[in-house]
Structure formats: structure tokens, C-alpha cells
Amino acid sequence: MASSSTRAVLYLRISLDREMDGLAIDRQREACEKIARDRGWEVVDVYIDQSKSATDKTKKRPDYDRMVADFRTGKFDAIVCWDLDRLTRQPRQLEDWIDAAEDRGLHLVTANGEADLTTDGGRMYARIKAAVARGEVDRKSARQSAAHIQRAKQGRAPKGTRPLGYATNGDVIEHEAEAVRKLYAYFAIKDGVSIAALAAGLSGKSAEHIPRSIPVLPAHRRTIMIERNERRRADGLPAKPVPENKPWTSSTVLGILRNPRYAGYSVYTNRMDRTESNKRRTWTAQILRDENNEPVMGQWSPIVTEEVWWAVQRRLDEPARITNRTGSTARKHVGSGLYLCGICDETVKAHSQRYRCASDEPYPHSLMRSRSQVDAWVLTVVRARLARPDLADTLPTRDEPRLKRIDAQIDLHKGKIARAQYDYDNEIIEGFDLKRVREREKTFITALETERDKLVIGSDLGPVLRSSDPVMAFDAADLMIKRRIVDFFCTVRLHPHPRGKKNFDPATVEITPKALAHV
Ligand SMILES: [Zn+2]
């Protein structure tokens, strides 16, 4: 290539890094211009960045970025800089430039005589330098990770922004912890409230489907900034702007429900694991485990029990939930998805002021019932049941050892399916065998889950059923508790309302008491 056609750019940088001399821009420029002149290159642009570390990926170097963009569009064929450290100290970037020199004929020369990437020897030197630099970066992050892991193994609170409910030192902040407890308690209930409704409750909104007993809190980011400003003021520093008090979002509440720290688990996040695709899995993977695979417990007080935490994770992991994050699985009326259609025995849906079933099976029908009339009657019947003196006898006691055994058994059966799947993938068994194993194990799992639900119901509904005035407690309870209690005691079937009849006829709402197997 004729040297007269070479278009060169200069890259100059003043660094305040302690390891670097504060070499003046003018001197860098003179030396670089001399190189270009000596080689007969035309200088088409000069890029200058100031006082930024070349190692830190997060710090912006606008002119460097502009230079990279210009190189991509073919604006120049040569770069002259003072030394490679000044160009970049990120090994990845240096390797990119070496590749450009090798593959695309980029000339890269340093004025201090360190490297000339137009030669094989110069490129090799630069590669070694990049490799050494990469090693340093890796060692540095390994050192930092080791410190974080050690911290976590000792069960000390992780550094960084404090989560809702905990002070930076790990102490419990009671009024926030109460909100965390409520969020977990509500969400642990099967078919209970949606995440969006929890966020709304925390933000102080009210509607029939929003739990009323969740404490209303200002946005956490706002609280954090106010606290930081208090510390800044104590240090004689000016306050920073405080974010507006925005409503809580579902994603923030989800982060609370997923955080293992609330169950007392010590956590460690490998930054490399934090990719978009496996976000959902990483929460439980963050729980630090000892050599026996037992979770390491933090030195802070848990805000929720391990059982509640895992119940919440199970509900979050339900497949219906993962594909349907808006929370429309949660119901807004007592009977939707609960009462049955008296014609087809499928559950009815809420449709404006009515409950409705429209189906072609077993014959085309459209059932419509007034929601307020039906609910009023059902609630009257349930209240009457709650007022009976034998109520306490109907309640199962929560049997934790039995629950643990059920969970272990469920895991065992799931493991059998996973093993069969593995054997099938490795062509050890046939598809027929896999199907057989799967069906058999699923039968076991379903039975165990049903038993689990029956045991758990006592703790969900206990506060109402064990109350000294169950009827009053029922009336004051949130919607999903009411639904669970209705479901606990009876099956409701809606029959068509006789034509021409004006008044509500209770006979058209068939309420069958459930056989309480555990009584
Ligand atoms: Zn129907």
C-alpha cells in the first residue's frame, strides 16, 4: 500500500490514573504527529478523551467510541497513540484492534516505541500484553469474588442497597418487615392474590381484589435516597434529588418475593450468572450452600419462615404463572372460576354484573346469573356454617413433619421422571417406557399435592376459622380468603333462573357441603 494514501488518526488521552504520568496532551500530540509525518501519513482526525480510566468498562470515553465508529465506516487506516495503555486497558478492546491490524490492515503505532502493529513482532507483543492484562483483570475480579463469597459464608449481610425490611447492617426494620410478611403470606395462598394486586395494596390503592391489610409504604428507592441524604447531610455534603413517590411495580414486588434473604438464607450472586435468559432460575441458585449442600444461614433474623418462602417460590414457578405474568390468574370475584355451571359442570366466569357460562357441551347453552344475588346467598349459607359451634373440629392441624415428608416424596417422584427423561435422551429406554414412567409418577405427584393442599389449608384459613367470632372475621377477610373458605366448605352449582320469575330463588343455587375427609 502506498504510504501517501494512508489516512491516520491520533488518539490522545489524559489520565488521572495514579499509575500513569499526567503526560500533557500537547506532548502526546507532537510525538504522534511526528510519527505520522515520518511515515508520510495524512492526519484526518484527532480524538481526545480526558481523565477517564481506560480499565473501567462503565466509564464513558466519548471520543474513543467515536473513533471506533469511524473505523467501522472506513474513515481511516491508521491510529497513532502514545502507548497502548492510553488507547485501552481493556484486553477485549486491545484484542479487537490487533484483529483489525491482522485482518483488515489497520496500522497501529505507538509514539513511545512500544508497539508497531504493522509488523508481526509488534502484533505479537500486543497480544502478549493483552493476555497479561486479561490475566490481571481476571485475578482482580477473582479476588473480589473471593471476598464476597467469604462474606456470604460467614453469613454476613451482603453489601449494597438494603432490601425492604432490613437495615444495611442486617437489623430488621419492623414496619417494613411487616409489609414483607404480608406480601409472602398473601402470595403463598394457592390461587390467591396477584402480584399486581400486592403492588397496588402496598401503594395504598383499594379495590375488592386488593388486600387491605398490607401496610402502605413509600417507594423503596425514595426511602433509600432520603436515608442517603441524611448521611450526606451528617457528612456535610449537599443532598441529592429524591425520586418522586411512584406506585410499587409488580417487578419490584416480584423481586421481594424471590429474595432468599427473607428466609434467612445467605446469598451470593456470581455476576457472570446474571444474564437475562436465566434470571428466573438464579434466585434459588443464589442460595449459598455448604459442602453438604445445606443452605448457609445468614446472621440476620429471617422475616418469613423457610416453608412460606418455598411455598411462594412454588407458586411463582407454576407454569401458568410464568407465561401469564400479568396476574390475570387471580380472581376478582367470589365465584369466578369457583362456582360451577349446573348444565356442564365447568366453572363460571364473571361477565360484567353476572356470572356466565357459554358452552356447546353437552348441548349449546348460555347461563347467566346475577353476581350480587348469587354471592349474597352463598355468603349467607357460609356464614351460617361458620356460626356453628363445631367449627374448630373441622380444621386440620398443620403438620409440618408430614408436610416435609410430602415435599420430599414429591421431589422423589419428580426425580424419577427426570431420570427416565435422561435415559430416554440417551437412548437407554424407549418413548413408550418414558410415557409409562411419567404417567405413573404424575399420579403419585397429584395425590401428594392434593394431600399437601388439605394440610396447608388450615394455616391459610386458620385466622378466620379459629377466630373468636368467625363470622365477623370472614366478613372482614380479603377476597381470596373468602373464596378459599367457600371452596373449603361447599360446592356451588348455578342453575338457570326460571323464565318469568322475578324474585331470586335460592333453589337455583345448589350448595353442596363438602365431605371434609380430614374431620
Ligand atoms: Zn355450562
Coordinates of C-alpha atoms and ligand atoms in Angstrom, one line a residue:
M1 CA 0.0 0.0 0.0
A2 CA 1.4 3.4 -1.0
S3 CA 2.1 5.4 2.2
S4 CA 0.7 8.6 0.6
S5 CA -2.8 7.1 0.6
T6 CA -2.8 6.2 4.3
R7 CA -5.3 8.2 6.4
A8 CA -4.2 8.4 10.0
V9 CA -6.0 9.5 13.2
L10 CA -4.4 10.4 16.5
Y11 CA -5.8 9.2 19.8
L12 CA -4.8 11.3 22.8
R13 CA -5.8 10.8 26.4
I14 CA -5.0 12.5 29.7
S15 CA -5.4 10.1 32.5
L16 CA -5.6 10.9 36.2
D17 CA -4.8 7.2 37.0
R18 CA -2.1 7.1 39.6
E19 CA -0.1 4.6 37.6
M20 CA 0.1 7.0 34.7
D21 CA 2.2 10.1 34.4
G22 CA 0.0 13.0 33.6
L23 CA 1.6 13.3 30.2
A24 CA 0.4 16.6 28.7
I25 CA -1.8 16.4 25.6
D26 CA 0.5 18.7 23.7
R27 CA 3.5 16.4 24.2
Q28 CA 1.4 13.4 23.1
R29 CA 0.1 15.2 20.1
E30 CA 3.6 16.4 19.0
A31 CA 5.1 12.9 19.3
C32 CA 2.1 11.3 17.4
E33 CA 2.2 13.9 14.7
K34 CA 5.9 13.3 14.2
I35 CA 5.2 9.6 13.6
A36 CA 2.6 10.3 11.1
R37 CA 4.8 12.8 9.3
D38 CA 7.8 10.4 9.2
R39 CA 5.6 7.7 7.6
G40 CA 4.0 10.1 5.2
W41 CA 0.5 9.6 6.6
E42 CA -2.2 12.2 6.4
V43 CA -3.8 13.0 9.8
V44 CA -7.6 13.1 9.1
D45 CA -8.8 13.5 12.7
V46 CA -7.7 13.8 16.3
Y47 CA -9.6 12.1 19.2
I48 CA -9.1 13.4 22.7
D49 CA -10.5 11.9 26.0
Q50 CA -9.8 13.3 29.4
S51 CA -9.3 11.9 32.9
K52 CA -11.0 8.6 32.5
S53 CA -9.7 5.2 33.5
A54 CA -9.1 3.0 30.5
T55 CA -9.8 -0.1 32.6
D56 CA -13.3 0.6 33.8
K57 CA -15.9 -0.5 31.2
T58 CA -18.6 1.6 32.7
K59 CA -16.8 4.9 32.4
K60 CA -17.5 6.6 29.1
R61 CA -14.8 7.8 26.7
P62 CA -16.9 9.6 24.0
D63 CA -14.0 10.2 21.6
Y64 CA -12.8 6.6 21.8
D65 CA -16.3 5.5 20.9
R66 CA -16.4 7.9 18.1
M67 CA -13.1 6.6 16.8
V68 CA -14.4 3.0 16.9
A69 CA -17.5 4.1 15.0
D70 CA -15.4 6.0 12.4
F71 CA -13.1 3.0 11.9
R72 CA -16.1 0.8 11.2
T73 CA -17.2 3.2 8.5
G74 CA -13.7 3.1 6.9
K75 CA -12.8 6.7 7.7
F76 CA -9.1 5.9 8.4
D77 CA -6.5 3.2 8.1
A78 CA -4.0 4.1 10.8
I79 CA -4.1 5.0 14.5
V80 CA -1.2 6.7 16.3
C81 CA -1.3 6.9 20.1
W82 CA 1.2 7.5 22.8
D83 CA 1.1 4.0 24.2
L84 CA -1.3 1.0 24.3
D85 CA -2.4 1.7 27.8
R86 CA -3.6 5.0 26.7
L87 CA -5.6 3.6 23.8
T88 CA -7.3 1.0 26.0
R89 CA -6.6 -1.2 29.1
Q90 CA -9.4 -3.5 28.4
P91 CA -7.9 -6.7 26.9
R92 CA -11.0 -7.3 24.8
Q93 CA -10.7 -4.0 23.1
L94 CA -7.0 -4.3 22.6
E95 CA -7.6 -7.7 21.0
D96 CA -10.2 -6.2 18.7
W97 CA -7.6 -3.7 17.5
I98 CA -5.0 -6.4 17.0
D99 CA -7.5 -8.4 15.0
A100 CA -8.2 -5.3 12.9
A101 CA -4.5 -4.9 12.3
E102 CA -4.2 -8.5 11.3
D103 CA -7.3 -8.9 9.2
R104 CA -8.1 -5.5 7.9
G105 CA -4.6 -4.0 7.6
L106 CA -5.1 -1.3 10.2
H107 CA -1.8 0.3 11.1
L108 CA -1.4 1.0 14.8
V109 CA 1.7 2.6 16.1
T110 CA 2.6 4.0 19.5
A111 CA 4.8 7.1 19.8
N112 CA 6.7 5.7 22.7
G113 CA 8.1 3.0 20.5
E114 CA 6.3 0.3 22.4
A115 CA 4.4 -1.3 19.6
D116 CA 4.1 -1.2 15.9
L117 CA 1.1 -3.3 14.8
T118 CA 2.1 -3.1 11.2
T119 CA 4.7 -5.7 12.0
D120 CA 4.3 -9.4 13.1
G121 CA 6.6 -8.8 16.1
G122 CA 4.5 -5.7 17.1
R123 CA 1.3 -7.6 16.9
M124 CA 2.7 -10.5 18.9
Y125 CA 3.9 -8.1 21.6
A126 CA 0.5 -6.5 21.7
R127 CA -1.2 -9.9 22.0
I128 CA 1.0 -10.9 24.9
K129 CA 0.3 -7.5 26.5
A130 CA -3.5 -8.1 26.1
A131 CA -3.2 -11.6 27.6
V132 CA -1.3 -10.3 30.6
A133 CA -3.8 -7.5 31.1
R134 CA -6.7 -10.0 30.8
G135 CA -5.0 -12.1 33.5
E136 CA -4.8 -9.1 35.8
V137 CA -8.4 -8.3 35.3
D138 CA -9.4 -11.9 35.9
R139 CA -7.3 -12.1 39.0
K140 CA -8.8 -8.8 40.3
S141 CA -12.4 -10.0 39.9
A142 CA -11.5 -13.4 41.3
R143 CA -10.1 -11.6 44.4
Q144 CA -13.3 -9.5 44.7
S145 CA -15.5 -12.6 44.2
A146 CA -13.5 -14.5 46.9
A147 CA -14.1 -11.6 49.3
H148 CA -17.9 -11.7 48.5
I149 CA -18.1 -15.4 48.9
Q150 CA -16.2 -15.3 52.2
R151 CA -18.6 -12.6 53.4
A152 CA -21.6 -14.8 52.4
K153 CA -20.1 -17.9 54.0
Q154 CA -19.8 -16.1 57.3
G155 CA -23.5 -15.3 56.9
R156 CA -22.9 -11.6 56.9
A157 CA -25.3 -9.2 55.2
P158 CA -24.4 -8.6 51.6
K159 CA -23.1 -5.1 50.7
G160 CA -25.1 -2.8 48.5
T161 CA -28.6 -1.3 48.7
R162 CA -30.5 -2.6 51.6
P163 CA -33.6 -4.7 50.8
L164 CA -37.0 -3.7 52.1
G165 CA -37.3 -4.7 55.8
Y166 CA -33.6 -4.8 56.6
A167 CA -31.1 -2.1 57.6
T168 CA -27.7 -2.0 55.9
N169 CA -26.3 -3.8 58.9
G170 CA -28.9 -6.6 58.7
D171 CA -31.1 -5.4 61.5
V172 CA -34.9 -5.8 60.9
I173 CA -36.8 -2.6 60.2
E174 CA -40.1 -3.7 61.8
H175 CA -42.7 -1.7 59.9
E176 CA -41.2 -2.7 56.5
A177 CA -40.8 -6.3 57.7
E178 CA -44.5 -6.4 58.4
A179 CA -45.2 -5.5 54.8
V180 CA -42.8 -8.2 53.6
R181 CA -44.5 -10.7 55.8
K182 CA -48.0 -9.8 54.4
L183 CA -46.8 -10.0 50.8
Y184 CA -45.4 -13.5 51.4
A185 CA -48.5 -14.6 53.4
Y186 CA -50.9 -13.5 50.7
F187 CA -48.9 -14.8 47.9
A188 CA -48.3 -18.2 49.5
I189 CA -52.0 -18.9 49.3
K190 CA -52.9 -21.1 46.4
D191 CA -54.9 -19.4 43.7
G192 CA -54.6 -16.3 45.8
V193 CA -53.9 -12.7 45.0
S194 CA -51.9 -11.5 42.0
I195 CA -48.5 -9.7 42.2
A196 CA -50.1 -6.7 40.7
A197 CA -52.7 -6.6 43.4
L198 CA -50.0 -6.8 46.1
A199 CA -48.1 -3.9 44.5
A200 CA -51.4 -1.9 44.4
G201 CA -52.0 -2.7 48.1
L202 CA -48.5 -1.6 49.0
S203 CA -49.1 1.6 47.1
G204 CA -52.3 2.3 49.1
K205 CA -54.8 1.6 46.3
S206 CA -58.1 0.0 47.2
A207 CA -60.4 -2.4 45.3
E208 CA -62.3 -5.5 46.1
H209 CA -59.4 -7.8 44.9
I210 CA -56.6 -5.8 46.7
P211 CA -55.7 -7.0 50.2
R212 CA -56.5 -4.3 52.7
S213 CA -54.1 -5.3 55.4
I214 CA -50.9 -4.7 53.6
P215 CA -49.1 -1.7 55.1
V216 CA -48.8 1.3 52.7
L217 CA -45.2 2.2 52.1
P218 CA -43.4 4.9 50.0
A219 CA -41.4 3.7 47.0
H220 CA -38.3 1.9 48.3
R221 CA -36.0 3.9 46.0
R222 CA -37.4 7.1 47.5
T223 CA -36.8 5.9 51.1
I224 CA -33.3 4.8 50.3
M225 CA -32.4 8.2 48.8
I226 CA -33.9 10.1 51.8
E227 CA -31.7 7.9 54.1
R228 CA -28.6 8.5 51.9
N229 CA -29.3 12.2 52.1
E230 CA -29.5 12.1 55.9
R231 CA -26.0 10.5 55.9
R232 CA -24.7 13.0 53.3
R233 CA -26.1 15.9 55.5
A234 CA -24.3 14.4 58.5
D235 CA -21.1 14.4 56.4
G236 CA -21.6 18.0 55.4
L237 CA -22.4 17.0 51.8
P238 CA -25.2 18.5 49.7
A239 CA -28.4 16.4 49.3
K240 CA -29.2 14.6 46.1
P241 CA -32.6 14.8 44.4
V242 CA -35.2 12.4 45.9
P243 CA -37.2 10.4 43.4
E244 CA -40.9 11.0 43.3
N245 CA -43.2 8.7 45.2
K246 CA -44.3 6.3 42.5
P247 CA -46.6 3.4 43.0
W248 CA -44.9 0.0 43.6
T249 CA -44.5 -2.1 40.5
S250 CA -45.1 -5.8 40.0
S251 CA -41.4 -6.3 39.2
T252 CA -40.3 -4.8 42.5
V253 CA -42.7 -6.9 44.4
L254 CA -41.6 -10.0 42.4
G255 CA -38.0 -9.2 43.5
I256 CA -39.1 -9.1 47.1
L257 CA -41.0 -12.5 46.8
R258 CA -37.9 -14.0 45.2
N259 CA -35.3 -12.8 47.6
P260 CA -33.9 -15.8 49.6
R261 CA -32.6 -13.4 52.3
Y262 CA -36.1 -13.1 53.8
A263 CA -36.0 -16.7 54.7
G264 CA -32.6 -16.2 56.3
Y265 CA -30.5 -17.8 53.5
S266 CA -27.1 -16.4 52.9
V267 CA -26.8 -15.4 49.3
Y268 CA -24.1 -15.0 46.8
T269 CA -24.5 -13.8 43.2
N270 CA -21.9 -14.6 40.7
R271 CA -22.1 -11.7 38.3
M272 CA -21.5 -13.9 35.4
D273 CA -24.7 -15.8 36.2
R274 CA -26.8 -12.7 35.9
T275 CA -27.9 -13.0 32.3
E276 CA -31.3 -12.1 31.0
S277 CA -32.2 -15.6 30.0
N278 CA -31.7 -17.4 33.3
K279 CA -33.0 -14.6 35.6
R280 CA -35.8 -16.7 36.7
R281 CA -33.6 -19.6 37.8
T282 CA -30.9 -17.7 39.5
W283 CA -32.8 -16.8 42.6
T284 CA -32.7 -20.2 44.2
A285 CA -29.2 -20.7 42.7
Q286 CA -28.1 -17.7 44.7
I287 CA -28.6 -19.5 48.0
L288 CA -25.1 -20.3 49.3
R289 CA -24.7 -24.0 50.2
D290 CA -22.1 -25.7 52.3
E291 CA -20.2 -28.8 51.4
N292 CA -23.2 -31.0 52.4
N293 CA -25.4 -28.9 50.1
E294 CA -27.2 -27.4 53.1
P295 CA -28.1 -23.7 52.8
V296 CA -25.8 -21.4 54.7
M297 CA -27.9 -19.3 57.1
G298 CA -27.3 -15.6 57.4
Q299 CA -26.6 -13.9 60.7
W300 CA -29.7 -11.7 60.3
S301 CA -33.2 -12.7 61.5
P302 CA -35.5 -14.2 58.9
I303 CA -38.6 -12.3 58.2
V304 CA -40.5 -15.3 56.8
T305 CA -40.2 -19.0 57.5
E306 CA -38.5 -21.3 55.1
E307 CA -41.8 -23.1 54.5
V308 CA -43.5 -19.9 53.5
W309 CA -40.6 -18.8 51.3
W310 CA -40.6 -22.1 49.4
A311 CA -44.4 -22.1 49.1
V312 CA -44.1 -18.7 47.4
Q313 CA -41.4 -20.0 45.1
R314 CA -43.6 -22.9 44.1
R315 CA -46.4 -20.6 43.2
L316 CA -44.1 -18.3 41.3
D317 CA -42.8 -21.3 39.4
E318 CA -46.2 -22.6 38.3
P319 CA -46.2 -22.9 34.6
A320 CA -49.4 -20.9 34.2
R321 CA -47.8 -18.1 36.1
I322 CA -44.6 -18.0 34.0
T323 CA -46.5 -17.5 30.8
N324 CA -49.0 -15.2 32.4
R325 CA -47.2 -12.6 34.5
T326 CA -50.0 -10.1 34.4
G327 CA -51.7 -12.0 37.2
S328 CA -55.0 -12.5 35.5
T329 CA -54.9 -15.9 37.1
A330 CA -56.1 -14.2 40.3
R331 CA -59.8 -13.7 40.6
K332 CA -61.7 -10.5 41.3
H333 CA -65.0 -12.0 42.4
V334 CA -66.0 -14.6 44.9
G335 CA -67.4 -17.1 42.4
S336 CA -65.5 -16.7 39.2
G337 CA -63.5 -19.8 38.4
L338 CA -65.1 -21.4 41.5
Y339 CA -68.8 -21.8 41.1
L340 CA -69.9 -24.5 38.7
C341 CA -72.3 -24.3 35.8
G342 CA -75.3 -26.6 36.6
I343 CA -75.5 -27.7 33.0
C344 CA -71.9 -28.6 32.1
D345 CA -70.2 -28.6 35.5
E346 CA -67.4 -26.3 34.2
T347 CA -66.5 -23.2 36.3
V348 CA -68.3 -20.0 35.5
K349 CA -66.7 -16.7 34.6
A350 CA -67.5 -13.2 35.7
H351 CA -69.1 -11.2 33.0
S352 CA -69.9 -7.6 33.9
Q353 CA -72.5 -7.8 36.7
R354 CA -73.1 -11.5 36.1
Y355 CA -71.7 -15.0 36.3
R356 CA -71.8 -16.7 32.9
C357 CA -71.2 -20.0 31.2
A358 CA -71.4 -20.2 27.5
S359 CA -70.6 -23.6 26.1
D360 CA -71.7 -26.1 23.4
E361 CA -71.3 -29.1 25.7
P362 CA -73.3 -31.2 26.5
Y363 CA -75.7 -29.0 24.4
P364 CA -75.4 -25.3 23.5
H365 CA -76.3 -23.2 26.5
S366 CA -75.8 -19.8 27.9
L367 CA -76.2 -19.5 31.6
M368 CA -76.4 -16.0 33.2
R369 CA -76.9 -15.3 36.9
S370 CA -76.8 -12.0 38.8
R371 CA -73.5 -11.9 40.7
S372 CA -74.8 -9.9 43.6
Q373 CA -77.8 -12.2 44.2
V374 CA -75.8 -15.4 44.0
D375 CA -72.9 -14.1 46.1
A376 CA -75.3 -12.8 48.8
W377 CA -77.0 -16.2 49.1
V378 CA -73.7 -18.2 49.1
L379 CA -72.2 -15.9 51.7
T380 CA -75.3 -16.2 53.9
V381 CA -75.0 -20.0 53.8
V382 CA -71.3 -19.9 54.6
R383 CA -71.9 -17.5 57.4
A384 CA -74.4 -19.9 58.9
R385 CA -71.9 -22.7 58.6
L386 CA -69.3 -20.6 60.3
A387 CA -71.6 -19.8 63.2
R388 CA -72.0 -23.5 64.1
P389 CA -70.2 -24.4 67.3
D390 CA -68.4 -27.4 65.9
L391 CA -66.4 -25.2 63.6
A392 CA -63.0 -25.8 65.2
D393 CA -63.3 -29.5 64.8
T394 CA -63.3 -29.2 61.0
L395 CA -59.9 -27.6 60.9
P396 CA -56.9 -29.8 60.1
T397 CA -53.9 -29.0 62.3
R398 CA -50.8 -28.0 60.4
D399 CA -48.5 -31.0 60.5
E400 CA -45.0 -29.7 59.5
P401 CA -43.2 -33.0 59.6
R402 CA -45.9 -34.6 57.4
L403 CA -45.6 -31.6 55.0
K404 CA -41.8 -32.0 54.8
R405 CA -42.3 -35.7 54.1
I406 CA -44.8 -35.0 51.3
D407 CA -42.4 -32.5 49.8
A408 CA -39.6 -35.0 49.9
Q409 CA -41.8 -37.6 48.3
I410 CA -42.9 -35.2 45.5
D411 CA -39.2 -34.5 44.8
L412 CA -38.5 -38.2 44.7
H413 CA -41.2 -38.8 42.1
K414 CA -40.1 -35.8 40.1
G415 CA -36.6 -37.2 40.2
K416 CA -37.8 -40.5 38.7
I417 CA -39.4 -38.6 35.8
A418 CA -36.2 -36.7 35.3
R419 CA -34.1 -39.9 35.3
A420 CA -36.4 -41.5 32.8
Q421 CA -36.2 -38.4 30.6
Y422 CA -32.4 -38.6 30.8
D423 CA -32.4 -42.3 29.9
Y424 CA -34.7 -41.6 27.0
D425 CA -32.5 -38.8 25.8
N426 CA -29.5 -41.1 25.9
E427 CA -31.4 -43.9 24.1
I428 CA -31.4 -46.3 27.1
I429 CA -35.2 -46.6 27.2
E430 CA -37.9 -46.3 24.6
G431 CA -40.5 -43.5 24.3
F432 CA -43.1 -46.0 25.5
D433 CA -41.3 -46.6 28.7
L434 CA -40.8 -42.9 29.3
K435 CA -44.5 -42.3 28.8
R436 CA -45.4 -45.1 31.3
V437 CA -43.0 -43.8 34.0
R438 CA -44.2 -40.3 33.5
E439 CA -47.9 -41.2 33.9
R440 CA -47.3 -43.4 36.9
E441 CA -45.2 -40.8 38.7
K442 CA -47.6 -38.0 37.9
T443 CA -50.4 -40.0 39.5
F444 CA -48.3 -40.1 42.7
I445 CA -47.5 -36.4 42.5
T446 CA -51.1 -35.4 42.0
A447 CA -52.2 -37.4 45.0
L448 CA -49.4 -36.0 47.2
E449 CA -50.2 -32.4 46.1
T450 CA -53.8 -32.9 47.0
E451 CA -52.9 -34.1 50.4
R452 CA -50.5 -31.2 50.8
D453 CA -53.2 -28.7 49.9
K454 CA -55.5 -30.1 52.5
L455 CA -52.8 -29.8 55.2
V456 CA -51.9 -26.3 54.2
I457 CA -55.5 -25.0 54.1
G458 CA -55.6 -25.0 57.9
S459 CA -52.9 -22.4 58.1
D460 CA -54.3 -20.2 55.3
L461 CA -57.8 -20.1 56.7
G462 CA -56.9 -20.6 60.4
P463 CA -57.1 -16.9 61.2
V464 CA -60.7 -16.8 60.2
L465 CA -61.8 -20.3 61.3
R466 CA -60.1 -20.1 64.7
S467 CA -61.2 -16.6 65.4
S468 CA -63.4 -16.0 68.4
D469 CA -66.0 -14.6 66.0
P470 CA -65.5 -16.5 62.7
V471 CA -68.5 -14.8 61.0
M472 CA -67.1 -11.3 61.7
A473 CA -63.6 -12.5 60.7
F474 CA -65.0 -13.9 57.5
D475 CA -66.7 -10.7 56.6
A476 CA -63.6 -8.7 57.3
A477 CA -61.4 -11.2 55.3
D478 CA -59.9 -10.4 51.9
L479 CA -61.5 -11.8 48.8
M480 CA -59.2 -14.7 48.3
I481 CA -59.6 -15.9 51.8
K482 CA -63.4 -15.7 51.3
R483 CA -63.0 -17.8 48.1
R484 CA -60.9 -20.4 49.9
I485 CA -63.5 -20.7 52.7
V486 CA -66.4 -21.0 50.3
D487 CA -64.4 -23.7 48.5
F488 CA -63.4 -25.3 51.8
F489 CA -67.0 -25.9 52.9
C490 CA -69.1 -26.3 49.8
T491 CA -69.5 -26.8 46.1
V492 CA -71.7 -24.2 44.4
R493 CA -73.7 -25.0 41.2
L494 CA -75.6 -22.4 39.4
H495 CA -78.8 -23.4 37.6
P496 CA -80.6 -21.3 35.1
H497 CA -83.0 -18.8 36.5
P498 CA -86.6 -19.9 35.7
R499 CA -88.1 -17.7 33.0
G500 CA -90.7 -15.1 34.0
K501 CA -89.8 -15.5 37.7
K502 CA -88.9 -12.1 39.2
N503 CA -87.5 -12.9 42.6
F504 CA -84.3 -14.8 43.4
D505 CA -85.0 -18.4 44.1
P506 CA -82.3 -20.0 46.4
A507 CA -83.2 -23.4 45.0
T508 CA -81.5 -22.4 41.7
V509 CA -78.2 -22.1 43.5
E510 CA -77.2 -25.6 44.6
I511 CA -74.9 -25.5 47.6
T512 CA -73.5 -29.0 48.5
P513 CA -71.5 -29.3 51.7
K514 CA -68.1 -30.9 51.1
A515 CA -67.2 -34.1 52.8
L516 CA -64.4 -33.0 55.0
A517 CA -62.2 -36.0 54.7
H518 CA -59.9 -34.9 57.5
V519 CA -62.6 -34.4 60.1
Ligands
ZN1 ZN -72.1 -24.5 31.3

